[in-house]
Amino acid sequence: GFIEGTRRSSSKNKELASFYLNSRGNLVVDMASSSGSTTLGSLEKSLNSWWGRFDDVDFEIRLYGDKYDIEVDIYVDEYDWNRYMTDTKKRDLLDKIYNDIIYDFPSAEIYGSIYDEHYTNEKLNSFYFSSSGSLTLR
């Protein structure tokens, strides 16, 4: 028989570790690391699958930079952003994205902009997080 599995955190379905029995019957545990084994590209995919639809509004999240400096550009329909996303919901979404990034990139400075998906040069809001994680949304 072949046994394998994954341990996920219940809050976000984030993979914490995978494990399997090798051919000698020994248990091998592969821990997911927060030391930079995650790339911005794989994190971007995860963020889009977790937060690409939030409160019935569609988002496209793009990440740029490196482990010290991460720019988060978010594309959304301007009408949806202004009509359905209250200030509290906007902050909730950005906090969730921040927490997921900081999990993998603990020393990153995180900032970005919200753009209208139809007129991509139209910035709707900009934001940044302080080193303590508090959000400024403009």
C-alpha positions as a printed Julia matrix, in Angstrom:
138×3 Matrix{Float64}:
   0.0    0.0     0.0
   0.95   3.59   -0.64
   0.11   6.21    1.98
   0.44   9.92    1.58
  -1.32  13.02    2.85
  -1.21  16.69    3.61
  -1.69  18.64    6.82
  -3.52  21.9     6.26
  -4.36  24.72    8.62
  -8.11  24.91    9.08
  -8.28  28.69    8.76
  -7.07  29.05    5.16
  -6.47  25.61    3.79
  -2.77  26.5     3.71
  -0.47  23.54    3.31
   1.67  23.13    6.41
   3.32  19.85    5.58
   2.99  16.84    3.33
   3.96  13.33    4.32
   4.31   9.89    2.83
   5.7    6.44    3.59
   8.8    5.68    1.57
   9.61   2.28    0.07
  11.19   1.13    3.37
   8.02   2.0     5.27
   9.51   5.09    6.96
   7.4    8.18    7.38
   8.83  11.17    5.48
   7.52  14.62    6.41
   8.06  17.55    4.06
   7.39  20.82    5.91
   6.27  23.81    3.89
   8.74  26.52    4.79
   8.28  30.21    5.45
  11.98  30.74    4.73
  11.49  31.69    1.12
  10.76  28.38   -0.6
   7.55  30.01   -1.79
   8.02  32.18   -4.86
   6.08  35.35   -5.62
   4.61  33.53   -8.62
   3.26  30.62   -6.59
   2.05  32.99   -3.89
   0.28  35.09   -6.53
  -1.54  31.96   -7.76
  -2.55  31.07   -4.21
  -3.77  34.58   -3.43
  -5.88  34.58   -6.58
  -7.44  31.23   -5.71
  -8.11  32.3    -2.1
  -9.14  35.94   -2.64
  -9.83  36.24   -6.39
 -13.51  36.23   -5.51
 -14.35  38.07   -2.31
 -17.89  38.91   -1.27
 -19.18  38.31   -4.84
 -16.62  40.7    -6.34
 -13.9   39.42   -8.7
 -10.29  40.45   -8.21
  -7.06  39.8   -10.04
  -4.01  40.06   -7.78
  -0.5   40.58   -9.17
   2.72  40.61   -7.15
   5.99  42.31   -8.05
   9.29  42.71   -6.25
  11.38  40.54   -3.98
  11.26  39.16   -0.46
  11.94  42.6     1.07
   9.75  44.75   -1.12
   6.43  43.46   -2.47
   4.07  45.51   -4.61
   0.51  44.2    -4.75
  -1.54  45.41   -7.71
  -5.21  44.48   -7.59
  -7.55  44.8   -10.56
 -11.3   45.05  -10.02
 -14.37  46.47  -11.7
 -14.6   50.09  -10.49
 -18.36  49.92  -10.04
 -18.11  46.75   -7.92
 -15.26  48.22   -5.85
 -17.17  51.4    -5.07
 -20.66  49.93   -4.81
 -20.22  46.56   -3.07
 -16.97  46.89   -1.16
 -17.53  48.98    1.95
 -14.47  50.46    3.61
 -14.59  47.64    6.15
 -14.67  44.97    3.4
 -11.82  46.67    1.51
  -9.71  46.64    4.67
 -10.68  43.04    5.44
  -9.62  41.86    1.97
  -6.32  43.77    2.11
  -5.59  42.48    5.62
  -6.18  38.89    4.46
  -3.84  39.36    1.49
  -1.24  41.0     3.76
  -1.39  38.15    6.29
  -0.86  35.55    3.56
   2.12  37.43    2.11
   3.76  38.1     5.48
   3.4   34.39    6.35
   5.81  33.52    3.53
   7.77  36.78    3.41
   7.97  37.98    7.03
  10.37  40.86    6.38
   8.62  42.27    3.32
   7.44  45.83    3.01
   4.0   45.51    1.41
   2.23  48.21   -0.59
   0.21  48.53   -3.75
  -2.67  49.93   -5.69
  -6.19  49.06   -6.72
  -6.85  49.59  -10.43
  -9.97  49.55  -12.54
  -9.77  46.34  -14.61
 -11.21  48.08  -17.69
  -9.04  51.22  -17.58
  -5.85  49.83  -16.1
  -4.18  53.23  -15.82
  -7.0   54.41  -13.54
  -5.93  54.01   -9.92
  -8.88  53.69   -7.52
  -6.93  53.47   -4.26
  -3.42  52.98   -3.0
  -2.37  51.3     0.23
   0.58  50.31    2.34
   1.17  48.4     5.54
   3.4   49.63    8.34
   6.0   47.31    9.82
   3.47  46.45   12.53
   0.91  45.48    9.89
  -1.44  48.42   10.17
  -3.09  49.41    6.9
  -3.2   52.87    5.36
  -5.74  53.03    2.53
  -5.96  56.14    0.34
